[in-house]
mmCIF file of C-alpha atoms and ligand atoms in Angstrom:
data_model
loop_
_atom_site.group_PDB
_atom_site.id
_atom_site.type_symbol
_atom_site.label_atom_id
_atom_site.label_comp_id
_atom_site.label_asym_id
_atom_site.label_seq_id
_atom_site.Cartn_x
_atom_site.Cartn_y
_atom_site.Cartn_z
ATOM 1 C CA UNK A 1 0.000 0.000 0.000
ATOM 2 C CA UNK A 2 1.276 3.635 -0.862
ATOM 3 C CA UNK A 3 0.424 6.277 1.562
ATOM 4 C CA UNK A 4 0.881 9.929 1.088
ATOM 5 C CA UNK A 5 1.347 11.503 4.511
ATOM 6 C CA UNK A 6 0.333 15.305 5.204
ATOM 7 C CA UNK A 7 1.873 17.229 8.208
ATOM 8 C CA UNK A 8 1.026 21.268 8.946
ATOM 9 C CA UNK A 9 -0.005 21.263 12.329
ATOM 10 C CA UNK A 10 2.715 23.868 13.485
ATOM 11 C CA UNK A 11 6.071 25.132 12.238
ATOM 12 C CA UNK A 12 7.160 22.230 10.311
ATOM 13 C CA UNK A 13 5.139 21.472 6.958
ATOM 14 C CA UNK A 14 5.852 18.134 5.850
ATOM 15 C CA UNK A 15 4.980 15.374 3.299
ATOM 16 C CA UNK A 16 6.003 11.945 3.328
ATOM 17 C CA UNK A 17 5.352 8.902 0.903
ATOM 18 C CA UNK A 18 5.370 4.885 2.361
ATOM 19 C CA UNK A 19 5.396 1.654 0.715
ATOM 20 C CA UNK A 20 3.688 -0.339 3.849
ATOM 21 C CA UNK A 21 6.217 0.337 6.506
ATOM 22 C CA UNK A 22 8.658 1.537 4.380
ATOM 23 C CA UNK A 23 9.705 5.325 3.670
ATOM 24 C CA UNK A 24 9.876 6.328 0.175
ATOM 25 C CA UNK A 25 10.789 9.967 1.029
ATOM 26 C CA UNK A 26 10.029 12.258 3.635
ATOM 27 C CA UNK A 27 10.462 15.851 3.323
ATOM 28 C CA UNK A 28 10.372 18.374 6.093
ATOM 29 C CA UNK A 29 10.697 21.857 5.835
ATOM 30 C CA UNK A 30 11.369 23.655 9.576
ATOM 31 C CA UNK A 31 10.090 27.512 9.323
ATOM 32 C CA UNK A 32 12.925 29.047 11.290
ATOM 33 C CA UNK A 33 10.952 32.134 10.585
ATOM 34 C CA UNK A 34 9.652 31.588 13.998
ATOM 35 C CA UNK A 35 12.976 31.830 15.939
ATOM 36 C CA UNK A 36 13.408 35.507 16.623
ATOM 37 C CA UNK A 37 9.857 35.550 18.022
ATOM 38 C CA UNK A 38 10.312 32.673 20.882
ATOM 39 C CA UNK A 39 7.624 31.098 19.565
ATOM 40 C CA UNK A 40 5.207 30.115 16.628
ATOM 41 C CA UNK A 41 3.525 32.951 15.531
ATOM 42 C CA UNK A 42 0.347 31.364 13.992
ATOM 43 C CA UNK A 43 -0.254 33.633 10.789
ATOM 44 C CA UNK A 44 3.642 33.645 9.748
ATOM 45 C CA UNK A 45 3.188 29.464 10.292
ATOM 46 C CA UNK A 46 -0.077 29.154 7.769
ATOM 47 C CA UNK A 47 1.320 31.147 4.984
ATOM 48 C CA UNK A 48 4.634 29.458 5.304
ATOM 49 C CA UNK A 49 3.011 26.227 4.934
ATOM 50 C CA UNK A 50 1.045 27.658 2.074
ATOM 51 C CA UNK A 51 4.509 28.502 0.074
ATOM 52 C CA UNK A 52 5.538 25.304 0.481
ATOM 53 C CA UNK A 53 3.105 22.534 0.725
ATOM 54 C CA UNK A 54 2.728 21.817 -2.929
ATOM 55 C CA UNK A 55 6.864 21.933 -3.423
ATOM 56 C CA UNK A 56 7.238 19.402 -0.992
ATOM 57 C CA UNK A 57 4.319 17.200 -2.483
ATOM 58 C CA UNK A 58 6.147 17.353 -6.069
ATOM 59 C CA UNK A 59 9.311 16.724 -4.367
ATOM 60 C CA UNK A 60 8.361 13.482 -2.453
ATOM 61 C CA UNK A 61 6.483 12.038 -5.739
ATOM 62 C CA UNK A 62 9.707 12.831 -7.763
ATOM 63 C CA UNK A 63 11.415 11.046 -5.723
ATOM 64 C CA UNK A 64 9.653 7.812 -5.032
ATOM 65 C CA UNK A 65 9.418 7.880 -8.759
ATOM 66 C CA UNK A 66 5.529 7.404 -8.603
ATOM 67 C CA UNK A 67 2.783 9.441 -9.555
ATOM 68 C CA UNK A 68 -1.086 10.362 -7.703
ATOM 69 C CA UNK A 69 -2.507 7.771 -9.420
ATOM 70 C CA UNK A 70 -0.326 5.137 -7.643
ATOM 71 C CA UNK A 71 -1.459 6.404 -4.399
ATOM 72 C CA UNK A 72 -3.875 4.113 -1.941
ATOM 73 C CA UNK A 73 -4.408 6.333 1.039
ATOM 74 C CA UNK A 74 -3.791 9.968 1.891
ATOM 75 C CA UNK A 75 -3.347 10.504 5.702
ATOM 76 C CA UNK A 76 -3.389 13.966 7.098
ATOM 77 C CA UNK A 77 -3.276 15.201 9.993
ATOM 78 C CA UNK A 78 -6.873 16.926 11.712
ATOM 79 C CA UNK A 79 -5.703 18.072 15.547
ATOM 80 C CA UNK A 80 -4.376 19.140 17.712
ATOM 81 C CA UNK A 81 -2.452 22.325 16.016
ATOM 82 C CA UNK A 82 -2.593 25.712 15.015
ATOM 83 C CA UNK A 83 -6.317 26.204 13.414
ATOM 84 C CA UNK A 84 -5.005 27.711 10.510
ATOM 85 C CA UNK A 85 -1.607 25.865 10.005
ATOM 86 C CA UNK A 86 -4.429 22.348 10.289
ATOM 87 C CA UNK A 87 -6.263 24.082 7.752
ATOM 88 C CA UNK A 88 -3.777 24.369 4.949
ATOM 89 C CA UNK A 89 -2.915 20.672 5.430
ATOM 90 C CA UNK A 90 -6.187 19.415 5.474
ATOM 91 C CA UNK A 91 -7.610 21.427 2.459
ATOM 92 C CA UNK A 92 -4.566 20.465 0.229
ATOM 93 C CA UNK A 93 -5.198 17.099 1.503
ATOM 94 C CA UNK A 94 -9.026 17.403 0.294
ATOM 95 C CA UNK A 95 -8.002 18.734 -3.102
ATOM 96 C CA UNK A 96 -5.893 15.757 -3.865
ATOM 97 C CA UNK A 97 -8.823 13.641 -2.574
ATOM 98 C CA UNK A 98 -11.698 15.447 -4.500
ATOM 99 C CA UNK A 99 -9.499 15.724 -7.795
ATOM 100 C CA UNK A 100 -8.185 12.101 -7.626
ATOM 101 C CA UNK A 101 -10.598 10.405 -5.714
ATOM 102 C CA UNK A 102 -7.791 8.859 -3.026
ATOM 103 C CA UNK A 103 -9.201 7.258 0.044
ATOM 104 C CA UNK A 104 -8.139 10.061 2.714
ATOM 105 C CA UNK A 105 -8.050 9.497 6.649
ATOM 106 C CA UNK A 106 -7.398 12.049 9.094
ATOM 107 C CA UNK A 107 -5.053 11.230 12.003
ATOM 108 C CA UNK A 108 -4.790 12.456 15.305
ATOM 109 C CA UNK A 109 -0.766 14.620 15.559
ATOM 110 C CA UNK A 110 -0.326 12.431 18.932
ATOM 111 C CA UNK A 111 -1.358 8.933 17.282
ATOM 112 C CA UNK A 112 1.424 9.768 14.601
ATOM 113 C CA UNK A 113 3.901 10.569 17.087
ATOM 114 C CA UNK A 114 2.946 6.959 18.665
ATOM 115 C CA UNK A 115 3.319 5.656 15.546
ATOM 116 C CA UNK A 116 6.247 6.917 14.250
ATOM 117 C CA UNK A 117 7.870 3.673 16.262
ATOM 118 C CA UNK A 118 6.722 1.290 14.053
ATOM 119 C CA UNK A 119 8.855 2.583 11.535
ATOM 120 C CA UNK A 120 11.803 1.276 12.370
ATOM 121 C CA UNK A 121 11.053 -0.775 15.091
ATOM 122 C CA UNK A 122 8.749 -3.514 14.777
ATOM 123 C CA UNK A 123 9.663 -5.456 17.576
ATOM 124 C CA UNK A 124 7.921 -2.690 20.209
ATOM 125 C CA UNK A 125 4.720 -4.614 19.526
ATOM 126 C CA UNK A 126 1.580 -3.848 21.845
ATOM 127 C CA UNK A 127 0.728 -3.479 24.098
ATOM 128 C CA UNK A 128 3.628 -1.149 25.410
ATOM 129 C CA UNK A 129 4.028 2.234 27.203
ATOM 130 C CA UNK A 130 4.541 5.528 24.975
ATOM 131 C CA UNK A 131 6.057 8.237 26.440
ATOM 132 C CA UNK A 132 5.010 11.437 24.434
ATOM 133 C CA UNK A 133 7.689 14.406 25.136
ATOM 134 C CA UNK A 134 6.855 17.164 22.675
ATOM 135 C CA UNK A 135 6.884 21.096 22.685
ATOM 136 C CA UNK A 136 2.783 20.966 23.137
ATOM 137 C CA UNK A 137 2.466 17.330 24.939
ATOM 138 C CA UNK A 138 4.345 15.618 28.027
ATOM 139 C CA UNK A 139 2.284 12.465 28.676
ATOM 140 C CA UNK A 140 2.241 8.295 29.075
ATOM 141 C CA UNK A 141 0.178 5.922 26.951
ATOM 142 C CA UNK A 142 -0.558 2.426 27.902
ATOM 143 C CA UNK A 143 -1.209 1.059 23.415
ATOM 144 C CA UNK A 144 -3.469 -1.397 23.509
ATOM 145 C CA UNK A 145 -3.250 -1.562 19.927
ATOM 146 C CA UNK A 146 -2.627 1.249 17.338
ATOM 147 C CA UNK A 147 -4.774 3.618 17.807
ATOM 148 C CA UNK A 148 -6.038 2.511 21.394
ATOM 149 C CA UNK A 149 -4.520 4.349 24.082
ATOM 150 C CA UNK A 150 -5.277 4.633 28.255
ATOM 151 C CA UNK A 151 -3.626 8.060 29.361
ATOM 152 C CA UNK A 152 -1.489 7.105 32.611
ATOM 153 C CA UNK A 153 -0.564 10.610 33.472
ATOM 154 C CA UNK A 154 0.360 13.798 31.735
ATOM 155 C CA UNK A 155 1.476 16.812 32.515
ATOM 156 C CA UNK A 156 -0.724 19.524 34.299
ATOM 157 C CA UNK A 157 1.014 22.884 33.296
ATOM 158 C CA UNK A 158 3.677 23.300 30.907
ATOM 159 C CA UNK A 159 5.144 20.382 28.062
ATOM 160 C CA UNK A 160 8.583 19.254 28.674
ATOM 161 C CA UNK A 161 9.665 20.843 25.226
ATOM 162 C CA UNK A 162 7.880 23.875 26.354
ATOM 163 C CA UNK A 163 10.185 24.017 29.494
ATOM 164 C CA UNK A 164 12.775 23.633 27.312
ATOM 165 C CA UNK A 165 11.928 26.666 24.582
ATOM 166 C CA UNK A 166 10.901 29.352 27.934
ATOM 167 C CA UNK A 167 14.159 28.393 29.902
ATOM 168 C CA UNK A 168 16.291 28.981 26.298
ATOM 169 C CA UNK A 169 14.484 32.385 26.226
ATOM 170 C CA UNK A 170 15.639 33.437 29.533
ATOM 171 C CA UNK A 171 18.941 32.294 28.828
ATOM 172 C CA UNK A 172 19.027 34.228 25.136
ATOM 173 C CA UNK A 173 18.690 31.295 22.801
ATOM 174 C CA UNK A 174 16.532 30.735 19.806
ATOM 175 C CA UNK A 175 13.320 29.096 19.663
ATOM 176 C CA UNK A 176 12.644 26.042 19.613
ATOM 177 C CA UNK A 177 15.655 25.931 22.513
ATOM 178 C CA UNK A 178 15.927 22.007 23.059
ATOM 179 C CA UNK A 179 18.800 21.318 21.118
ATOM 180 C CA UNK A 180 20.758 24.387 21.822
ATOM 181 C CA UNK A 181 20.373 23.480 25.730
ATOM 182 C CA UNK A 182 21.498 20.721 25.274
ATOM 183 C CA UNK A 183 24.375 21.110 23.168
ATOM 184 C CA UNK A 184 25.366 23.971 25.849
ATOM 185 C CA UNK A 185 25.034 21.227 28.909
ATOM 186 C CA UNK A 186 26.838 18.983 27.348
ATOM 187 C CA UNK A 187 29.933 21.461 27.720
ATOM 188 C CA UNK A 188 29.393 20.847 31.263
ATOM 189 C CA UNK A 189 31.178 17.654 32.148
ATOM 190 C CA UNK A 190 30.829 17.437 36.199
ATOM 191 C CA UNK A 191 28.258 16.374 38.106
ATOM 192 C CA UNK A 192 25.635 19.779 37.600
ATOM 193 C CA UNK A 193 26.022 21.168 41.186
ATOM 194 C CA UNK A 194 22.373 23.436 41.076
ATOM 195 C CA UNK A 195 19.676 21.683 42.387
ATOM 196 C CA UNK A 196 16.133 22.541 41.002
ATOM 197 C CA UNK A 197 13.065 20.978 42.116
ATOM 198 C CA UNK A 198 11.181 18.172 40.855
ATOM 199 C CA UNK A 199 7.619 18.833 41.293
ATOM 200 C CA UNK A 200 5.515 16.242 42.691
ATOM 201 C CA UNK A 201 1.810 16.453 41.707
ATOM 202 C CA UNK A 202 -0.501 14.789 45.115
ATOM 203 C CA UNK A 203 -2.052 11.655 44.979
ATOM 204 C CA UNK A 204 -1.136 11.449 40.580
ATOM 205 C CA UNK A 205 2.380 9.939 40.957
ATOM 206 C CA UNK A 206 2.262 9.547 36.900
ATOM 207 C CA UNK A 207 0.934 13.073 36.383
ATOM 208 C CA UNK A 208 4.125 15.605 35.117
ATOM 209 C CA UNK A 209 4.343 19.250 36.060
ATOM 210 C CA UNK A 210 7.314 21.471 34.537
ATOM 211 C CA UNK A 211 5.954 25.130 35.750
ATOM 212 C CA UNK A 212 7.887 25.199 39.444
ATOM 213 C CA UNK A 213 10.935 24.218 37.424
ATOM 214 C CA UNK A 214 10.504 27.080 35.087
ATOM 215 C CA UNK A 215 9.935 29.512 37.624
ATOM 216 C CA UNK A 216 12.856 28.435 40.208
ATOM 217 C CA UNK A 217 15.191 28.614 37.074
ATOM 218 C CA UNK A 218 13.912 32.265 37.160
ATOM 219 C CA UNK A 219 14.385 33.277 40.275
ATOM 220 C CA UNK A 220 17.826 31.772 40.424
ATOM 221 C CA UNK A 221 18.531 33.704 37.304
ATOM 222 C CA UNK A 222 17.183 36.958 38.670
ATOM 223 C CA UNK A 223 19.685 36.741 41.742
ATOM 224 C CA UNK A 224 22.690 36.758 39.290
ATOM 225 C CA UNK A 225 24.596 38.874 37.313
ATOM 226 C CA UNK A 226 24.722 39.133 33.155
ATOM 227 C CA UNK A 227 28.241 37.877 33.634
ATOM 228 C CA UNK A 228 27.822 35.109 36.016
ATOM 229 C CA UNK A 229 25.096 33.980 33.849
ATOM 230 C CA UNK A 230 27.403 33.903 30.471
ATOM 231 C CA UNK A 231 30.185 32.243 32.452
ATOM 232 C CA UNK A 232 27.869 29.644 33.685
ATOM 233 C CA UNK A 233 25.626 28.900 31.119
ATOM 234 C CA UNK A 234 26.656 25.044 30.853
ATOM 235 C CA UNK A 235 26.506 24.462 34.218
ATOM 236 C CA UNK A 236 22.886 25.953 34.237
ATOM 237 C CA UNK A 237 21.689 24.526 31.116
ATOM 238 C CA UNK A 238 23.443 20.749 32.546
ATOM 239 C CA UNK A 239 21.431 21.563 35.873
ATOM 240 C CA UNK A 240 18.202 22.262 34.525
ATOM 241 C CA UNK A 241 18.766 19.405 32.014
ATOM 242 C CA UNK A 242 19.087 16.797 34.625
ATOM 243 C CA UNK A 243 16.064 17.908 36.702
ATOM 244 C CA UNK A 244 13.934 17.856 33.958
ATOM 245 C CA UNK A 245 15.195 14.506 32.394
ATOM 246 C CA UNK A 246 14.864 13.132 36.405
ATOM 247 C CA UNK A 247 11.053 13.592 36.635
ATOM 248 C CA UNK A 248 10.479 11.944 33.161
ATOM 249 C CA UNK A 249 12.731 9.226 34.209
ATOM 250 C CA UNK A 250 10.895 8.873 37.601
ATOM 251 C CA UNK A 251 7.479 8.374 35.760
ATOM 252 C CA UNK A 252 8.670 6.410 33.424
ATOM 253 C CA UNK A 253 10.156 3.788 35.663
ATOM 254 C CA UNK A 254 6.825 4.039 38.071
ATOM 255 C CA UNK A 255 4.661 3.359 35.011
ATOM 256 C CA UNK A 256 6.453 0.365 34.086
ATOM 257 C CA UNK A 257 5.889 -0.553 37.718
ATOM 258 C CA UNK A 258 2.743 -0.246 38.078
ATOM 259 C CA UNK A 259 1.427 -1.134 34.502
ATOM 260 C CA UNK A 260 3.801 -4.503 33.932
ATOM 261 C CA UNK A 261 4.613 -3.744 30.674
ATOM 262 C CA UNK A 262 7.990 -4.603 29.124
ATOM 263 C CA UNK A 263 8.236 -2.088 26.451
ATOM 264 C CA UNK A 264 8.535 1.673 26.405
ATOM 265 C CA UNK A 265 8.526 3.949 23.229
ATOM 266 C CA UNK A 266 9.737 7.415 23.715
ATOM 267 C CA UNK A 267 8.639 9.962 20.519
ATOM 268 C CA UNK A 268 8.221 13.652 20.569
ATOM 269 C CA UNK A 269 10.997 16.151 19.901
ATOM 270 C CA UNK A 270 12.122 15.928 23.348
ATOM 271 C CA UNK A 271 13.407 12.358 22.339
ATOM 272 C CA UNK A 272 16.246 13.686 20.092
ATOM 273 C CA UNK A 273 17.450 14.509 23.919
ATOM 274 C CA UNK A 274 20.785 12.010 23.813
ATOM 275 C CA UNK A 275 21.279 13.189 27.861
ATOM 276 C CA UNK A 276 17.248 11.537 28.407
ATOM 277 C CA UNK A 277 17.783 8.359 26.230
ATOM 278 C CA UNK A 278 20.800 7.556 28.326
ATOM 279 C CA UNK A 279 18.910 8.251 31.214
ATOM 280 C CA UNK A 280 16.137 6.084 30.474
ATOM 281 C CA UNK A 281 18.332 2.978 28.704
ATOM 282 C CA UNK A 282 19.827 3.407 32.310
ATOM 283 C CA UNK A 283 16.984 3.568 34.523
ATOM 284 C CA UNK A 284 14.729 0.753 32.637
ATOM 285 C CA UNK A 285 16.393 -2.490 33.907
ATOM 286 C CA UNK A 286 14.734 -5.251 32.180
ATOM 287 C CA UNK A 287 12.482 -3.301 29.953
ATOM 288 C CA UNK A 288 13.227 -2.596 26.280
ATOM 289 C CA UNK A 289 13.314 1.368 25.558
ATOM 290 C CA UNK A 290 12.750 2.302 21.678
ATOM 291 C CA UNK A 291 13.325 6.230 20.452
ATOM 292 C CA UNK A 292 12.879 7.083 16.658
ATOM 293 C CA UNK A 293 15.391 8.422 14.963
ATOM 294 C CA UNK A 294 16.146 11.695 15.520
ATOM 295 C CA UNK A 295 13.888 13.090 11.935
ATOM 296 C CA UNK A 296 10.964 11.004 13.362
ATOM 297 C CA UNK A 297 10.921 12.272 16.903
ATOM 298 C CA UNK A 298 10.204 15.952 15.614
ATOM 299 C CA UNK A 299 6.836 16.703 13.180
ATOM 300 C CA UNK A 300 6.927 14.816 10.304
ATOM 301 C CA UNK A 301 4.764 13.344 7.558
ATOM 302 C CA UNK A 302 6.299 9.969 8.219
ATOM 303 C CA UNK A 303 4.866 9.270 11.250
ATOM 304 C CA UNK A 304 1.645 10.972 9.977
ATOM 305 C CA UNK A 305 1.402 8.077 7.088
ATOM 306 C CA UNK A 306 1.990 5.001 8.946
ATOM 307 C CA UNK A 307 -0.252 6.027 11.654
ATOM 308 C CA UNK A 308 -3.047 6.242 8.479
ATOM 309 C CA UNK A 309 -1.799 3.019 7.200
ATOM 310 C CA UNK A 310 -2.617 1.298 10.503
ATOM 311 C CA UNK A 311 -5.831 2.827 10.827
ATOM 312 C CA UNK A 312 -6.519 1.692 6.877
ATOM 313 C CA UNK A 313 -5.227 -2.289 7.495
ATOM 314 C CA UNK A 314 -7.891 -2.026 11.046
ATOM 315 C CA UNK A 315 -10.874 -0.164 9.223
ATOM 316 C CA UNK A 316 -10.540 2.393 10.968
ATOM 317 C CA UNK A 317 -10.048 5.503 8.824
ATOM 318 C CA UNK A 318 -12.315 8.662 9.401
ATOM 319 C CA UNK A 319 -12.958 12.073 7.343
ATOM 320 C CA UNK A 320 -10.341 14.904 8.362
ATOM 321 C CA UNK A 321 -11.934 17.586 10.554
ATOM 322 C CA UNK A 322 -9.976 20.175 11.322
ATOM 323 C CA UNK A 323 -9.836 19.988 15.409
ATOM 324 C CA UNK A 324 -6.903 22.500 16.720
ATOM 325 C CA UNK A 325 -7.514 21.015 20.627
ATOM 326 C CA UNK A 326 -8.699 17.278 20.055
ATOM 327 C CA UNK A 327 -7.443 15.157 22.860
ATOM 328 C CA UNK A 328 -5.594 11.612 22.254
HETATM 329 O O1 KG4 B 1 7.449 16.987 18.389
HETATM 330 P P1 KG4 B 1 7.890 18.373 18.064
HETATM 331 O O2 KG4 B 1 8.675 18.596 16.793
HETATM 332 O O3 KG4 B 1 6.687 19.352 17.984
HETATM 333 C C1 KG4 B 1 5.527 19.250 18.773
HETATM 334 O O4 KG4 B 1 4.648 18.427 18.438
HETATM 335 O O5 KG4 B 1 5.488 19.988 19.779
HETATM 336 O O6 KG4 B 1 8.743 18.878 19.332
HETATM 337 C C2 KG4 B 1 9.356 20.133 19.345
HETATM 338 C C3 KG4 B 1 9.965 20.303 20.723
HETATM 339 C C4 KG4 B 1 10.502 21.725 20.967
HETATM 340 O O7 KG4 B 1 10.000 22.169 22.209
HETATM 341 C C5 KG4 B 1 12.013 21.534 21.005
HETATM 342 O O8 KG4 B 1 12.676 22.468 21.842
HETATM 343 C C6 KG4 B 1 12.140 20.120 21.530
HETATM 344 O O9 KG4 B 1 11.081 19.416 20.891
HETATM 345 N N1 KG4 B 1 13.428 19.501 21.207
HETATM 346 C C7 KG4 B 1 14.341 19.126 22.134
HETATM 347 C C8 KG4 B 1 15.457 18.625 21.428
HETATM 348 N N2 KG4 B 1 15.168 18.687 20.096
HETATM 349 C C9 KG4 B 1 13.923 19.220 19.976
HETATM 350 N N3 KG4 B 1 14.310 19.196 23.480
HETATM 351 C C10 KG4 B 1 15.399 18.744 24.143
HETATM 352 N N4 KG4 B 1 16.504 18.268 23.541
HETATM 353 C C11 KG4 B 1 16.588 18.181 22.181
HETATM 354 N N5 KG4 B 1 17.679 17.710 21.592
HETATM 355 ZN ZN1 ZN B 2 4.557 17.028 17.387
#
């Protein structure tokens, strides 16, 4: 089966094509228009995804060598996202559907994050435990089966990428921060020697909450000097790092716990974090821990098609409707 996968939900538009599990191509373009701004500014996202939407869609066909007519199933994804970013993916999905008449499924972003492990790793079969770390989601997913989730815990403030892209502001970097923190920590080869908080949220040992960290981060910042700051940005970036990677790690290993399961799949752009996949191949014991690589842990069509592929081989494909704050 070929599947032409459709991704616009934010700041990366993306098209992918798949021969079953296989990836034909998979382009991705990243708007760094957004970097200057700390954050995705929703208007400059649509019309960027508007440029280049029907580029990318040449792009992929040219080079899987096929043409629309070979293609089985168009998967796009419906929610959550920016309204208007959802919008150009879904109606350039429609238009290929309308004009073609190709089966078309809408998928859920979280489901192809989920997903996006069966890629390359077939042996995380179901059910196992998904932990989604993303710039908008911080959560745990017992998968029944694709597309069948229980939510464990999830966060109750801020994402853990989110953490990641305020704390990079106060310290001067670029959004999204994640990789440039930890590039910086990694500078820092001791032991970090700051101690921030991990927040523990009563009674919901699997629930995540990132806000205290945030904010102690910026008090400890407003007691110091420009210069002490610059001198000590590894050390802060390393320290901040490690609290943040402990409480995933902590929920992680308590979920496995408490659920039995044997296998863990970590996805979301968080999981290009090298400093929390050690962690976690650490902290696992006996349990199997399974990360995409690093192009299929951030937004991408990819993940977006083989999530629509499963739903196609289980009947279970639905009409897109654009839903910016659907829950998994
Ligand atoms: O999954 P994703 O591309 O978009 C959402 O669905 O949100 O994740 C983007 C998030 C951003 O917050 C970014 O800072 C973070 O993933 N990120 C990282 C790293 N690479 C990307 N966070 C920590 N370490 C990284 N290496
Ligand atoms: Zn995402």
């Amino acid at each position: 089966m070929i599947t032409l996968g459709i991704e616009t939900s934010c700041d990366e538009t993306s098209v992918a094509l798949l021969r079953g599990t296989t990836i034909l191509a998979n382009r991705i373009y990243t708007q760094e228009l957004h970097a200057g701004f700390g954050g995705v500014v929703p208007e400059i996202a649509s019309r960027a995804h508007i440029r280049k939407i029907d580029v990318l869609c040449d792009a992929v066909m040219a080079q899987g060598n096929l043409t629309l007519c070979d293609i089985d199933l168009l998967a796009v994804t419906d929610g959550p996202g920016l309204a208007g970013a959802l919008l150009v993916g879904i109606s350039f999905a429609l238009g290929l559907h309308c004009a073609h008449k190709i089966p078309i499924t809408g998928v859920h972003h979280l489901d192809g994050h989920i997903s996006a492990i069966a890629l390359e790793h077939p042996s995380c079969t179901c059910p196992f435990l998904a932990l989604v770390v993303s710039g908008g989601h911080t959560a745990l997913y017992r998968v029944e089966e694709p597309g069948v989730y229980t939510v464990l815990g999830a966060t109750i403030d801020d994402a853990a990428g989110e953490a990641f892209d305020k704390v990079g502001k106060m310290l001067g970097f670029a959004y999204p921060a994640g990789r440039a923190i930890e590039i910086c920590a990694r500078q820092y080869t001791d032991s970090p020697s700051i101690t921030f908080p991990r927040a523990r949220v009563d009674g919901r040992e699997l629930s995540f909450s990132f806000s205290g960290l945030k904010t102690a981060l910026k008090y400890f910042l407003a007691g110091k000097t420009a210069e002490y700051i610059e001198q000590n940005k590894p050390l802060i970036c390393a320290s901040f790092q490690q609290a943040l990677i402990g409480a995933l790690v902590h929920n992680v290993v308590a979920a496995l716990r408490t659920s039995a399961l044997k296998r863990v799949a970590v996805v979301g752009g968080v999981a290009c974090n090298q400093a929390l996949r050690t962690a976690l191949q650490d902290a696992v014991g006996e349990a199997a821990v399974f990360f995409p690589a690093p192009q299929l842990c951030t937004d991408n069509a990819a993940m977006i098609a083989i999530a629509g592929a499963q739903m196609a081989r289980m009947g279970r494909t639905r009409f897109p409707s654009c839903q910016p704050s659907k829950s998994l």
